[in-house]
Amino acid sequence: FADAWGITFPMLSDVGSEVIERFDLLNPVPEWGLEDGVEDPDTAAAFRTIVSVTRPDERFVGIAFPGTFMLAANGLVQERHFEEFYIERNTISSVLLRLGEDIEPVAATQVSTAQINLTTYSSNPELAAGNRFSLVLSIEPLEDMHVYAPGADDYQVVSLNLDSSPYIRELPMTYPESVNYYFEPFDETVPVYLEPIKLLQELILDGEPETQRALRGQESITLTGTLDYQACDDAICYLPTSIPLSWTMQLRGLVR
C-alpha cells in the first residue's frame, strides 16, 4: 500500500487496536454487525455507512472510525475530520485548501477578460473512487472593477456552474466575506468583491461499487462548466459574462 501511494512516513500496524482505543476511536459497529447481522435495519445501515458495503465479518473488528487527524509539529491535534461515509474520504490537499493553506503547485488554467483575471485548478491531479476534492477559482478583479457577491439579487453573482456528471456530487460552495459597495449611478448599495478572492467548489467522486465498475479501465475524468459573473466599475455595469472551463483528473484504482 505504501509503495503504491508513494507513502514515505512510517505506517502503524495497530495490532490489538491499542492506539485506536487509547484515542477512543474504536468503531463498535463491526461487532454489532456480527451480533445482530444485517437483519436489523439500523445495524445494517450503520455497517454499510462506516464499515463496509459487504457483509459483517470478523476481519473488520478492531478498526477505527474513518477520519483524519492533522497534527502540528509539536504533536498537538489541530484539526480532525470524520467521514459520513467510509468510502468518501477528504483528500489532504482539499482539507488544506479549506483551512486556507497553500498546496504544492499544480497545473492551472489562466484566463483574462476585460474585467478579471482567473486562475483555476483542481486540488488533486489524480483521483480515486470516493475522493472528496476541490476545484479552485482564484478571481482577481482588475483595477477599479468589482464583481458581485451573494445577496446582489439584481446582478449576476460570481458563481461556478458545472455540467452534470453521473459520477460527481457537488457540495455547497462557501463564499468569502464581501463588502458593501455604494454604486452612485443607481444610488444603491450592493455586496461585492473588490479584492482578489478564492472560491472552493468541493466535489465527491462517487465511490459506490457500481461507479467503480463503470469507471474501471477509464484513465481520466473531465469536468466542464462555466464561471458566470458580472463586473462593474465606478460608472459602467458590464453585461453578464460566462467563461467556459474544464478540468481533467487522472483516475487511479483503489489499493486492495
Backbone as JSON, one array per atom type, in Angstrom:
{
  "sequence": "FADAWGITFPMLSDVGSEVIERFDLLNPVPEWGLEDGVEDPDTAAAFRTIVSVTRPDERFVGIAFPGTFMLAANGLVQERHFEEFYIERNTISSVLLRLGEDIEPVAATQVSTAQINLTTYSSNPELAAGNRFSLVLSIEPLEDMHVYAPGADDYQVVSLNLDSSPYIRELPMTYPESVNYYFEPFDETVPVYLEPIKLLQELILDGEPETQRALRGQESITLTGTLDYQACDDAICYLPTSIPLSWTMQLRGLVR",
  "N": [[0.84, -1.2, 0.0], [1.89, 1.26, 0.86], [3.97, 1.55, -1.02], [2.46, 1.68, -3.38], [1.09, 4.11, -3.11], [3.09, 5.91, -2.73], [3.95, 6.54, -0.14], [6.02, 7.8, 2.34], [6.4, 8.07, 5.04], [6.52, 6.44, 8.31], [4.23, 3.71, 8.8], [1.59, 2.64, 10.92], [1.02, -0.49, 12.26], [-1.52, -1.45, 13.98], [-1.76, -3.62, 16.03], [-4.13, -5.39, 17.87], [-5.53, -3.08, 18.33], [-4.56, -1.1, 20.03], [-3.65, 1.62, 19.98], [-5.8, 2.8, 18.71], [-7.83, 2.43, 20.64], [-6.71, 3.9, 22.72], [-7.03, 6.49, 21.85], [-9.73, 6.62, 21.9], [-11.22, 5.8, 19.64], [-12.31, 3.48, 18.73], [-14.29, 1.56, 16.63], [-17.44, 0.38, 17.13], [-19.28, -0.82, 15.5], [-18.67, -3.03, 13.71], [-18.71, -5.26, 15.5], [-21.35, -5.11, 16.37], [-22.55, -5.75, 13.98], [-21.82, -8.42, 13.7], [-23.17, -9.48, 15.86], [-25.9, -8.75, 15.51], [-26.31, -9.02, 12.82], [-27.31, -8.41, 9.36], [-29.98, -8.29, 9.44], [-31.16, -6.57, 11.25], [-32.37, -3.4, 10.67], [-31.27, -0.85, 11.47], [-28.68, -1.48, 12.36], [-27.68, -2.62, 10.02], [-27.71, -0.39, 8.3], [-25.89, 1.33, 9.62], [-23.59, -0.25, 9.51], [-23.12, -0.42, 6.76], [-22.55, 2.23, 6.25], [-20.3, 3.12, 7.82], [-18.51, 1.04, 7.9], [-18.45, -1.22, 5.88], [-19.59, -2.03, 2.58], [-19.96, -4.62, 2.19], [-20.81, -7.82, 3.72], [-21.1, -8.35, 7.34], [-18.08, -9.29, 9.05], [-15.45, -11.02, 10.74], [-12.98, -9.88, 10.26], [-13.25, -7.14, 10.27], [-13.44, -6.3, 12.85], [-12.17, -4.25, 15.41], [-11.35, -2.02, 14.02], [-10.91, 1.55, 13.41], [-13.06, 4.47, 13.69], [-13.72, 5.99, 10.53], [-11.6, 8.57, 9.55], [-9.65, 11.64, 9.7], [-6.83, 12.99, 11.27], [-5.09, 16.0, 11.88], [-1.95, 17.04, 12.74], [0.13, 19.34, 14.54], [3.63, 20.33, 14.41], [4.5, 19.93, 16.99], [3.03, 17.83, 17.86], [0.44, 18.23, 18.76], [-3.05, 18.0, 18.22], [-4.51, 19.65, 15.56], [-6.63, 19.77, 13.74], [-9.52, 17.78, 13.04], [-11.24, 15.44, 11.08], [-14.03, 13.67, 10.53], [-15.52, 11.09, 8.62], [-18.63, 10.92, 6.85], [-19.33, 8.78, 5.35], [-17.74, 5.79, 4.84], [-16.45, 5.23, 2.44], [-16.14, 7.63, 1.17], [-13.71, 9.97, 1.24], [-11.92, 12.75, 2.53], [-9.46, 14.39, 0.61], [-6.09, 15.21, 1.44], [-5.08, 17.54, 0.32], [-7.42, 18.92, -0.3], [-8.46, 19.38, 2.26], [-6.46, 21.06, 3.33], [-6.74, 23.29, 1.66], [-9.3, 24.14, 2.42], [-8.7, 25.04, 4.94], [-7.33, 27.29, 4.39], [-4.7, 27.04, 3.67], [-1.78, 26.82, 1.54], [-1.16, 24.65, -1.27], [0.96, 22.23, -2.91], [2.3, 23.39, -6.04], [0.21, 23.02, -8.87], [-0.85, 22.05, -12.2], [-2.39, 24.71, -13.82], [-5.14, 26.6, -15.18], [-5.24, 29.66, -16.84], [-7.08, 32.59, -17.35], [-7.91, 35.65, -18.87], [-10.02, 38.45, -18.89], [-11.74, 41.46, -19.92], [-12.39, 42.42, -17.5], [-11.58, 40.78, -15.31], [-8.96, 38.67, -13.92], [-8.45, 35.21, -14.03], [-7.55, 32.27, -12.36], [-7.52, 28.8, -12.33], [-7.74, 25.51, -10.94], [-7.52, 21.99, -10.09], [-7.65, 20.54, -6.84], [-6.48, 18.08, -6.7], [-4.57, 16.31, -8.93], [-4.85, 13.64, -9.5], [-7.35, 11.18, -8.96], [-9.14, 8.91, -6.86], [-11.74, 6.46, -6.39], [-14.34, 7.73, -4.4], [-12.98, 9.96, -3.45], [-12.95, 13.13, -1.9], [-12.66, 16.22, -3.17], [-11.42, 19.43, -4.43], [-12.3, 22.1, -6.63], [-10.53, 24.92, -7.52], [-10.93, 28.39, -7.77], [-9.39, 31.22, -8.44], [-9.94, 34.56, -8.35], [-9.35, 37.68, -9.67], [-10.33, 40.88, -9.61], [-9.9, 43.45, -12.01], [-8.23, 46.69, -12.03], [-10.17, 49.13, -10.41], [-12.45, 47.65, -10.77], [-15.27, 45.62, -9.79], [-16.81, 42.55, -8.7], [-19.89, 40.75, -8.29], [-21.32, 39.66, -5.2], [-22.96, 37.0, -3.29], [-26.31, 37.88, -2.55], [-26.54, 40.14, -4.03], [-29.04, 40.68, -5.68], [-30.02, 41.66, -8.11], [-28.1, 41.33, -9.98], [-25.62, 39.37, -11.8], [-24.34, 37.11, -9.79], [-21.02, 36.12, -8.91], [-20.23, 32.89, -9.8], [-19.84, 29.32, -9.99], [-20.85, 27.09, -12.43], [-21.36, 23.87, -12.96], [-21.39, 21.36, -15.48], [-23.57, 18.57, -15.45], [-22.58, 15.42, -14.07], [-22.66, 11.91, -13.95], [-21.11, 10.73, -12.04], [-20.15, 12.52, -10.19], [-20.62, 14.45, -7.28], [-21.82, 17.51, -6.12], [-20.94, 19.74, -3.49], [-22.22, 22.26, -1.25], [-21.14, 25.56, -2.06], [-18.95, 27.66, -0.26], [-18.79, 31.05, 0.28], [-16.36, 33.74, 0.38], [-16.15, 36.51, 2.72], [-17.91, 39.43, 1.83], [-17.96, 42.95, 0.76], [-19.86, 45.91, 1.36], [-20.91, 47.97, -1.23], [-21.27, 51.19, -2.47], [-23.01, 52.15, -5.22], [-22.98, 54.74, -7.15], [-24.22, 55.7, -9.67], [-26.7, 54.3, -9.73], [-27.65, 54.79, -7.25], [-27.46, 52.87, -5.11], [-26.69, 50.29, -2.71], [-24.69, 47.48, -2.69], [-23.6, 44.03, -2.17], [-20.25, 43.17, -2.84], [-17.16, 42.03, -4.39], [-14.11, 43.48, -4.16], [-11.45, 43.0, -3.97], [-8.93, 40.43, -4.71], [-10.25, 37.1, -4.68], [-10.78, 33.72, -3.5], [-12.48, 30.99, -4.59], [-13.83, 27.92, -3.54], [-14.93, 24.97, -4.82], [-16.23, 22.2, -3.58], [-16.18, 18.73, -4.26], [-17.32, 15.35, -4.75], [-16.07, 12.35, -5.88], [-17.94, 9.73, -6.74], [-18.03, 6.77, -4.79], [-19.32, 4.34, -4.79], [-19.76, 0.79, -5.34], [-20.94, 0.28, -7.88], [-20.27, 2.55, -9.39], [-17.49, 2.35, -9.33], [-17.15, 0.08, -10.88], [-18.14, 1.04, -13.32], [-16.26, 2.96, -14.0], [-13.98, 1.52, -14.33], [-11.0, 0.87, -16.02], [-11.07, 3.3, -17.28], [-9.06, 6.09, -17.91], [-9.06, 8.77, -17.16], [-10.99, 11.56, -15.92], [-13.1, 14.16, -16.96], [-14.26, 17.33, -16.12], [-16.61, 19.83, -16.91], [-17.72, 23.23, -17.29], [-18.91, 26.55, -16.43], [-17.64, 29.73, -15.41], [-19.58, 32.15, -14.14], [-20.29, 35.6, -14.1], [-20.73, 39.09, -13.24], [-19.41, 42.23, -13.85], [-18.53, 45.51, -12.72], [-17.47, 48.94, -12.99], [-16.72, 52.15, -11.53], [-18.53, 53.59, -12.96], [-19.75, 52.17, -15.04], [-21.78, 49.34, -15.71], [-21.12, 46.18, -16.76], [-22.17, 43.71, -19.18], [-23.47, 40.49, -18.13], [-21.15, 37.75, -17.96], [-19.87, 34.65, -19.2], [-17.41, 32.26, -18.65], [-16.09, 29.59, -20.3], [-14.93, 26.5, -18.92], [-12.71, 23.78, -18.1], [-11.64, 20.79, -16.43], [-9.32, 18.22, -16.08], [-8.76, 15.19, -14.55], [-6.6, 12.54, -13.64], [-7.4, 9.08, -13.25], [-7.14, 6.67, -10.68], [-6.9, 3.34, -9.47], [-8.28, 1.79, -6.49], [-6.23, 0.55, -3.8], [-6.18, -2.67, -2.93]],
  "CA": [[0.0, 0.0, 0.0], [2.79, 2.42, 0.93], [4.65, 1.67, -2.31], [1.51, 2.08, -4.42], [0.7, 5.51, -2.94], [4.26, 6.77, -2.55], [4.0, 7.0, 1.25], [7.4, 7.68, 2.82], [6.46, 8.1, 6.5], [6.21, 5.12, 8.9], [2.82, 3.38, 8.96], [1.37, 1.9, 12.16], [0.2, -1.7, 12.29], [-2.01, -1.31, 15.34], [-2.21, -4.95, 16.46], [-4.91, -5.32, 19.1], [-6.22, -1.77, 18.38], [-4.1, -0.41, 21.24], [-3.64, 3.07, 19.78], [-7.2, 3.18, 18.42], [-8.56, 2.52, 21.91], [-6.13, 4.98, 23.52], [-7.62, 7.74, 21.37], [-11.18, 6.49, 21.98], [-11.7, 5.79, 18.26], [-12.71, 2.14, 18.33], [-15.58, 1.52, 15.95], [-18.13, -0.81, 17.65], [-20.29, -1.31, 14.55], [-18.39, -4.39, 13.22], [-19.19, -6.25, 16.47], [-22.81, -5.09, 16.3], [-22.94, -6.49, 12.77], [-21.69, -9.86, 13.96], [-24.19, -9.88, 16.82], [-27.27, -8.54, 15.01], [-26.42, -9.33, 11.39], [-27.91, -7.37, 8.53], [-31.43, -8.35, 9.58], [-31.59, -5.37, 11.96], [-32.18, -2.29, 9.71], [-30.37, 0.2, 11.96], [-27.32, -2.01, 12.34], [-27.29, -2.77, 8.62], [-27.42, 0.93, 7.75], [-24.64, 1.82, 10.22], [-22.48, -1.07, 9.0], [-22.86, -0.03, 5.37], [-22.08, 3.61, 6.19], [-18.98, 3.4, 8.4], [-17.64, -0.15, 7.93], [-18.26, -1.83, 4.58], [-20.8, -2.35, 1.83], [-20.07, -6.07, 2.19], [-21.48, -8.35, 4.91], [-20.25, -8.39, 8.55], [-17.03, -10.29, 9.03], [-14.52, -10.86, 11.87], [-11.79, -9.09, 9.89], [-13.5, -5.72, 10.48], [-13.43, -5.99, 14.29], [-10.95, -3.58, 15.86], [-10.99, -0.85, 13.21], [-11.28, 2.86, 13.94], [-13.96, 5.27, 12.89], [-12.97, 6.59, 9.42], [-11.38, 10.0, 9.71], [-8.3, 12.18, 9.52], [-6.32, 13.95, 12.25], [-3.96, 16.8, 11.41], [-1.15, 17.4, 13.9], [1.2, 20.32, 14.4], [4.95, 19.74, 14.58], [4.67, 19.56, 18.4], [2.21, 16.67, 18.14], [-0.91, 18.58, 19.17], [-4.06, 17.89, 17.17], [-5.01, 20.95, 15.11], [-7.89, 19.57, 13.04], [-9.92, 16.4, 12.85], [-12.33, 15.35, 10.11], [-14.6, 12.33, 10.46], [-16.26, 10.92, 7.38], [-20.01, 10.49, 6.97], [-19.45, 7.53, 4.62], [-16.35, 5.35, 4.88], [-15.86, 5.22, 1.09], [-15.88, 9.01, 0.74], [-12.64, 10.48, 2.11], [-11.26, 14.02, 2.19], [-8.04, 14.4, 0.26], [-5.37, 16.14, 2.3], [-5.0, 18.82, -0.39], [-8.7, 19.6, -0.17], [-8.56, 19.86, 3.65], [-5.56, 22.19, 3.48], [-7.34, 24.45, 1.0], [-10.4, 24.6, 3.28], [-8.11, 25.72, 6.09], [-6.64, 28.48, 3.93], [-3.28, 26.76, 3.43], [-1.37, 26.59, 0.16], [-0.76, 23.29, -1.6], [2.02, 22.2, -3.91], [1.83, 23.88, -7.33], [-0.37, 22.07, -9.81], [-1.14, 22.66, -13.48], [-3.53, 25.61, -13.69], [-5.62, 27.32, -16.36], [-5.35, 31.1, -16.59], [-7.93, 33.29, -18.31], [-8.06, 37.08, -18.6], [-11.05, 39.16, -19.63], [-11.6, 42.91, -19.77], [-12.72, 42.82, -16.13], [-10.97, 39.95, -14.26], [-8.02, 37.59, -14.18], [-8.91, 33.98, -13.4], [-6.68, 31.09, -12.32], [-8.31, 27.7, -11.78], [-7.09, 24.2, -10.94], [-8.07, 21.0, -9.17], [-6.78, 20.27, -5.69], [-5.83, 16.78, -6.89], [-4.47, 15.91, -10.34], [-5.27, 12.24, -9.57], [-8.47, 10.86, -8.08], [-9.6, 7.54, -6.69], [-13.14, 6.39, -6.03], [-14.66, 8.22, -3.07], [-12.22, 11.15, -3.05], [-13.57, 14.46, -1.77], [-11.63, 17.13, -3.65], [-11.89, 20.79, -4.66], [-11.9, 22.95, -7.75], [-10.13, 26.23, -7.0], [-11.07, 29.5, -8.71], [-8.83, 32.46, -7.9], [-10.5, 35.62, -9.18], [-8.76, 38.99, -9.38], [-10.91, 41.99, -10.36], [-8.91, 44.41, -12.48], [-8.26, 47.97, -11.34], [-11.45, 49.86, -10.35], [-13.55, 46.74, -11.05], [-15.77, 44.74, -8.74], [-17.76, 41.53, -9.11], [-20.99, 40.73, -7.32], [-21.34, 38.59, -4.21], [-24.32, 36.58, -2.93], [-27.11, 38.97, -1.98], [-26.74, 41.15, -5.09], [-30.09, 39.95, -6.38], [-30.3, 42.19, -9.44], [-26.89, 41.17, -10.79], [-25.1, 38.02, -11.89], [-23.35, 36.82, -8.74], [-19.94, 35.26, -9.37], [-20.6, 31.51, -9.43], [-19.41, 28.23, -10.86], [-21.93, 26.22, -12.85], [-20.78, 22.67, -13.55], [-22.25, 20.44, -16.23], [-23.84, 17.4, -14.61], [-21.83, 14.19, -14.31], [-23.28, 10.86, -13.14], [-20.18, 10.21, -11.04], [-19.68, 13.61, -9.36], [-21.63, 15.12, -6.46], [-21.4, 18.84, -5.69], [-21.25, 20.2, -2.15], [-22.49, 23.7, -1.29], [-19.96, 26.43, -2.07], [-18.87, 28.69, 0.77], [-18.21, 32.27, -0.28], [-15.67, 34.61, 1.34], [-16.9, 37.69, 3.16], [-17.96, 40.51, 0.84], [-18.07, 44.3, 1.3], [-20.97, 46.68, 0.8], [-20.37, 48.97, -2.16], [-22.27, 52.17, -2.92], [-22.91, 52.38, -6.67], [-23.61, 56.06, -7.26], [-25.15, 55.9, -10.8], [-28.02, 53.74, -9.44], [-27.96, 55.12, -5.87], [-27.75, 51.62, -4.42], [-25.58, 49.64, -2.01], [-24.76, 46.05, -3.0], [-22.41, 43.27, -1.74], [-19.33, 42.95, -3.95], [-15.76, 41.73, -4.12], [-13.21, 44.45, -4.77], [-10.11, 42.43, -3.9], [-8.89, 39.04, -5.18], [-10.91, 36.09, -3.84], [-10.58, 32.32, -3.88], [-13.67, 30.17, -4.41], [-13.59, 26.47, -3.49], [-16.07, 24.11, -5.07], [-15.91, 20.84, -3.14], [-16.86, 17.7, -5.03], [-17.03, 13.97, -4.36], [-16.13, 11.32, -6.9], [-18.73, 8.66, -6.12], [-17.23, 5.57, -4.52], [-20.14, 3.14, -4.74], [-19.23, -0.28, -6.21], [-21.43, 0.41, -9.26], [-19.46, 3.57, -10.06], [-16.15, 1.8, -9.52], [-17.18, -0.82, -12.06], [-18.36, 1.84, -14.52], [-15.04, 3.71, -14.32], [-12.84, 0.61, -14.47], [-10.36, 0.96, -17.33], [-11.05, 4.7, -17.73], [-7.81, 6.67, -17.42], [-9.23, 10.12, -16.64], [-12.34, 12.11, -15.91], [-13.08, 15.58, -17.28], [-15.41, 18.13, -15.71], [-16.76, 21.07, -17.67], [-18.69, 24.17, -16.73], [-18.64, 27.95, -16.7], [-17.64, 30.73, -14.35], [-20.51, 33.21, -14.51], [-20.11, 36.77, -13.25], [-20.97, 40.41, -13.8], [-18.47, 43.19, -13.28], [-18.81, 46.93, -12.93], [-16.53, 49.88, -12.4], [-17.42, 53.22, -10.83], [-19.51, 54.27, -13.82], [-20.37, 51.29, -16.05], [-22.05, 47.94, -15.39], [-20.95, 45.4, -17.98], [-23.1, 42.6, -19.34], [-23.01, 39.23, -17.54], [-20.17, 37.01, -18.77], [-19.61, 33.25, -18.87], [-16.12, 31.76, -19.12], [-16.1, 28.13, -20.33], [-13.79, 25.93, -18.23], [-12.68, 22.32, -17.97], [-10.59, 20.24, -15.58], [-9.14, 16.79, -16.32], [-8.03, 14.5, -13.5], [-6.31, 11.14, -13.89], [-8.06, 8.15, -12.33], [-6.33, 5.55, -10.22], [-7.7, 2.37, -8.75], [-8.02, 1.6, -5.07], [-5.27, -0.49, -3.47], [-6.97, -3.6, -2.14]],
  "C": [[0.87, 1.25, 0.0], [3.52, 2.63, -0.4], [3.7, 2.2, -3.38], [1.16, 3.55, -4.32], [1.88, 6.43, -2.69], [4.38, 7.32, -1.15], [5.39, 6.75, 1.81], [7.5, 7.73, 4.34], [6.12, 6.72, 7.06], [4.7, 4.93, 9.04], [2.67, 2.44, 10.16], [0.5, 0.66, 11.89], [-0.27, -1.87, 13.72], [-2.63, -2.62, 15.82], [-2.94, -4.83, 17.8], [-5.62, -4.0, 19.31], [-5.8, -0.95, 19.6], [-4.18, 1.1, 21.1], [-5.05, 3.57, 19.49], [-7.98, 3.35, 19.71], [-8.03, 3.65, 22.78], [-6.72, 6.33, 23.13], [-9.14, 7.68, 21.3], [-11.82, 6.52, 20.58], [-12.2, 4.42, 17.8], [-14.13, 2.15, 17.78], [-16.32, 0.25, 16.39], [-19.04, -1.48, 16.63], [-19.94, -2.7, 13.99], [-18.88, -5.48, 14.18], [-20.72, -6.28, 16.5], [-23.29, -5.9, 15.1], [-22.85, -7.98, 12.96], [-22.79, -10.35, 14.9], [-25.6, -9.85, 16.22], [-27.45, -8.94, 13.56], [-27.08, -8.19, 10.63], [-29.43, -7.4, 8.61], [-31.96, -7.12, 10.33], [-31.33, -4.16, 11.07], [-31.2, -1.23, 10.18], [-28.92, -0.25, 11.93], [-26.82, -2.14, 10.92], [-26.92, -1.44, 8.0], [-26.11, 1.48, 8.3], [-23.45, 1.06, 9.67], [-22.11, -0.63, 7.58], [-22.23, 1.36, 5.29], [-20.65, 3.77, 6.69], [-18.11, 2.16, 8.55], [-17.41, -0.67, 6.52], [-19.61, -2.05, 3.91], [-20.95, -3.86, 1.69], [-20.76, -6.52, 3.48], [-20.53, -8.32, 6.11], [-19.28, -9.55, 8.52], [-16.07, -9.99, 10.18], [-13.37, -9.92, 11.52], [-12.0, -7.59, 10.09], [-13.4, -5.33, 11.96], [-12.1, -5.36, 14.67], [-10.56, -2.37, 15.05], [-11.43, 0.43, 13.9], [-12.42, 3.44, 13.12], [-13.16, 5.91, 11.75], [-12.83, 8.1, 9.59], [-9.92, 10.36, 9.56], [-7.99, 13.16, 10.65], [-5.16, 14.7, 11.61], [-3.25, 17.35, 12.64], [-0.15, 18.48, 13.56], [2.53, 19.61, 14.65], [5.2, 19.3, 16.02], [3.78, 18.4, 18.81], [0.79, 16.97, 18.58], [-1.86, 18.51, 17.98], [-4.6, 19.28, 16.84], [-6.39, 20.84, 14.46], [-8.22, 18.09, 13.07], [-11.18, 16.39, 11.97], [-12.81, 13.9, 10.07], [-15.54, 12.24, 9.28], [-17.69, 10.43, 7.65], [-20.24, 9.14, 6.28], [-18.03, 7.03, 4.41], [-15.67, 5.36, 3.52], [-15.44, 6.63, 0.68], [-14.92, 9.67, 1.72], [-12.13, 11.82, 1.6], [-9.85, 13.75, 1.69], [-7.36, 15.44, 1.13], [-5.26, 17.51, 1.64], [-6.29, 19.61, -0.22], [-8.88, 20.15, 1.25], [-7.69, 21.1, 3.84], [-6.13, 23.45, 2.84], [-8.49, 25.02, 1.83], [-9.88, 25.39, 4.47], [-7.34, 26.98, 5.69], [-5.17, 28.29, 3.69], [-3.02, 26.62, 1.93], [-1.04, 25.12, -0.03], [0.33, 23.37, -2.66], [1.48, 22.68, -5.26], [1.32, 22.75, -8.22], [-0.62, 22.81, -11.12], [-2.43, 23.46, -13.39], [-3.89, 26.2, -15.05], [-5.77, 28.79, -16.0], [-6.12, 31.75, -17.73], [-8.01, 34.75, -17.9], [-9.16, 37.65, -19.49], [-10.82, 40.66, -19.44], [-11.87, 43.35, -18.34], [-11.98, 42.04, -15.04], [-9.83, 39.11, -14.82], [-8.46, 36.37, -13.39], [-7.82, 32.92, -13.48], [-7.47, 29.97, -11.68], [-7.55, 26.39, -11.92], [-7.82, 23.28, -9.99], [-7.1, 20.78, -8.03], [-5.96, 19.01, -5.89], [-5.77, 16.42, -8.37], [-4.86, 14.46, -10.56], [-6.38, 11.98, -8.56], [-8.67, 9.36, -8.01], [-11.05, 7.58, -6.25], [-13.35, 6.86, -4.6], [-13.9, 9.45, -2.64], [-13.11, 12.38, -2.98], [-12.48, 15.47, -2.08], [-12.24, 18.49, -3.95], [-11.44, 21.3, -6.02], [-11.67, 24.34, -7.19], [-10.3, 27.26, -8.1], [-10.56, 30.77, -8.02], [-9.19, 33.59, -8.86], [-9.94, 36.96, -8.73], [-9.46, 40.06, -10.21], [-9.81, 42.96, -10.79], [-9.13, 45.76, -11.8], [-9.61, 48.66, -11.51], [-12.65, 48.97, -10.66], [-14.02, 46.05, -9.77], [-16.7, 43.72, -9.36], [-18.74, 41.32, -7.97], [-20.98, 39.47, -6.47], [-22.77, 38.15, -3.95], [-25.05, 37.68, -2.18], [-27.33, 40.1, -2.95], [-27.77, 40.6, -6.07], [-30.33, 40.43, -7.81], [-29.12, 42.03, -10.4], [-26.5, 39.69, -10.86], [-24.0, 37.83, -10.84], [-22.27, 35.9, -9.3], [-20.2, 33.84, -8.88], [-20.04, 30.54, -10.45], [-20.61, 27.35, -11.16], [-21.35, 25.04, -13.61], [-21.82, 21.91, -14.35], [-22.4, 19.16, -15.41], [-22.98, 16.21, -15.04], [-22.45, 13.11, -13.44], [-22.39, 10.38, -12.0], [-19.73, 11.26, -10.02], [-20.84, 14.22, -8.59], [-21.06, 16.44, -5.95], [-21.81, 19.09, -4.24], [-21.48, 21.72, -2.2], [-21.19, 24.51, -1.24], [-20.06, 27.45, -0.95], [-18.14, 29.9, 0.2], [-17.43, 33.04, 0.78], [-16.53, 35.82, 1.68], [-16.8, 38.79, 2.11], [-17.95, 41.86, 1.55], [-19.28, 44.97, 0.65], [-20.41, 47.85, 0.0], [-21.5, 49.9, -2.58], [-22.01, 52.49, -4.4], [-23.71, 53.66, -6.98], [-24.55, 56.2, -8.45], [-26.56, 55.39, -10.53], [-28.48, 54.06, -8.01], [-28.35, 53.87, -5.08], [-26.49, 51.09, -3.74], [-25.73, 48.14, -2.18], [-23.5, 45.35, -2.49], [-21.54, 42.91, -2.94], [-18.0, 42.43, -3.43], [-14.91, 42.72, -4.9], [-11.79, 43.91, -4.88], [-10.12, 41.0, -4.44], [-9.55, 38.1, -4.18], [-10.57, 34.71, -4.36], [-11.87, 31.57, -3.56], [-13.27, 28.7, -4.45], [-14.89, 25.75, -3.75], [-15.68, 22.69, -4.7], [-16.8, 19.84, -3.86], [-16.49, 16.33, -4.47], [-17.14, 13.09, -5.59], [-16.78, 10.09, -6.26], [-17.88, 7.4, -5.96], [-18.03, 4.29, -4.46], [-19.59, 2.07, -5.69], [-19.7, -0.17, -7.66], [-20.61, 1.44, -10.04], [-18.05, 3.07, -10.29], [-16.1, 0.88, -10.73], [-17.33, -0.01, -13.34], [-17.1, 2.57, -14.96], [-13.82, 2.82, -14.54], [-12.3, 0.67, -15.9], [-10.33, 2.36, -17.89], [-9.86, 5.4, -17.1], [-7.99, 8.04, -16.79], [-10.7, 10.48, -16.61], [-12.23, 13.61, -16.12], [-14.38, 16.22, -16.84], [-15.43, 19.41, -16.52], [-17.8, 21.96, -17.01], [-18.31, 25.59, -17.11], [-18.5, 28.72, -15.39], [-18.5, 31.88, -14.84], [-20.33, 34.39, -13.55], [-20.6, 38.01, -13.99], [-20.06, 41.38, -13.09], [-18.89, 44.61, -13.61], [-17.61, 47.73, -12.45], [-17.34, 51.01, -11.76], [-18.55, 53.83, -11.65], [-20.31, 53.33, -14.7], [-20.59, 49.91, -15.45], [-22.01, 47.16, -16.69], [-21.93, 44.24, -17.99], [-22.57, 41.36, -18.62], [-22.15, 38.44, -18.51], [-20.06, 35.58, -18.27], [-18.28, 32.83, -19.47], [-16.19, 30.23, -19.12], [-14.8, 27.56, -19.74], [-13.87, 24.41, -18.27], [-11.49, 21.92, -17.11], [-10.52, 18.75, -15.86], [-8.26, 16.21, -15.22], [-7.79, 13.04, -13.9], [-7.05, 10.28, -12.86], [-7.09, 7.04, -11.94], [-7.2, 4.62, -9.4], [-7.37, 2.34, -7.27], [-7.01, 0.47, -4.88], [-5.96, -1.45, -2.51], [-6.05, -4.6, -1.42]]
}
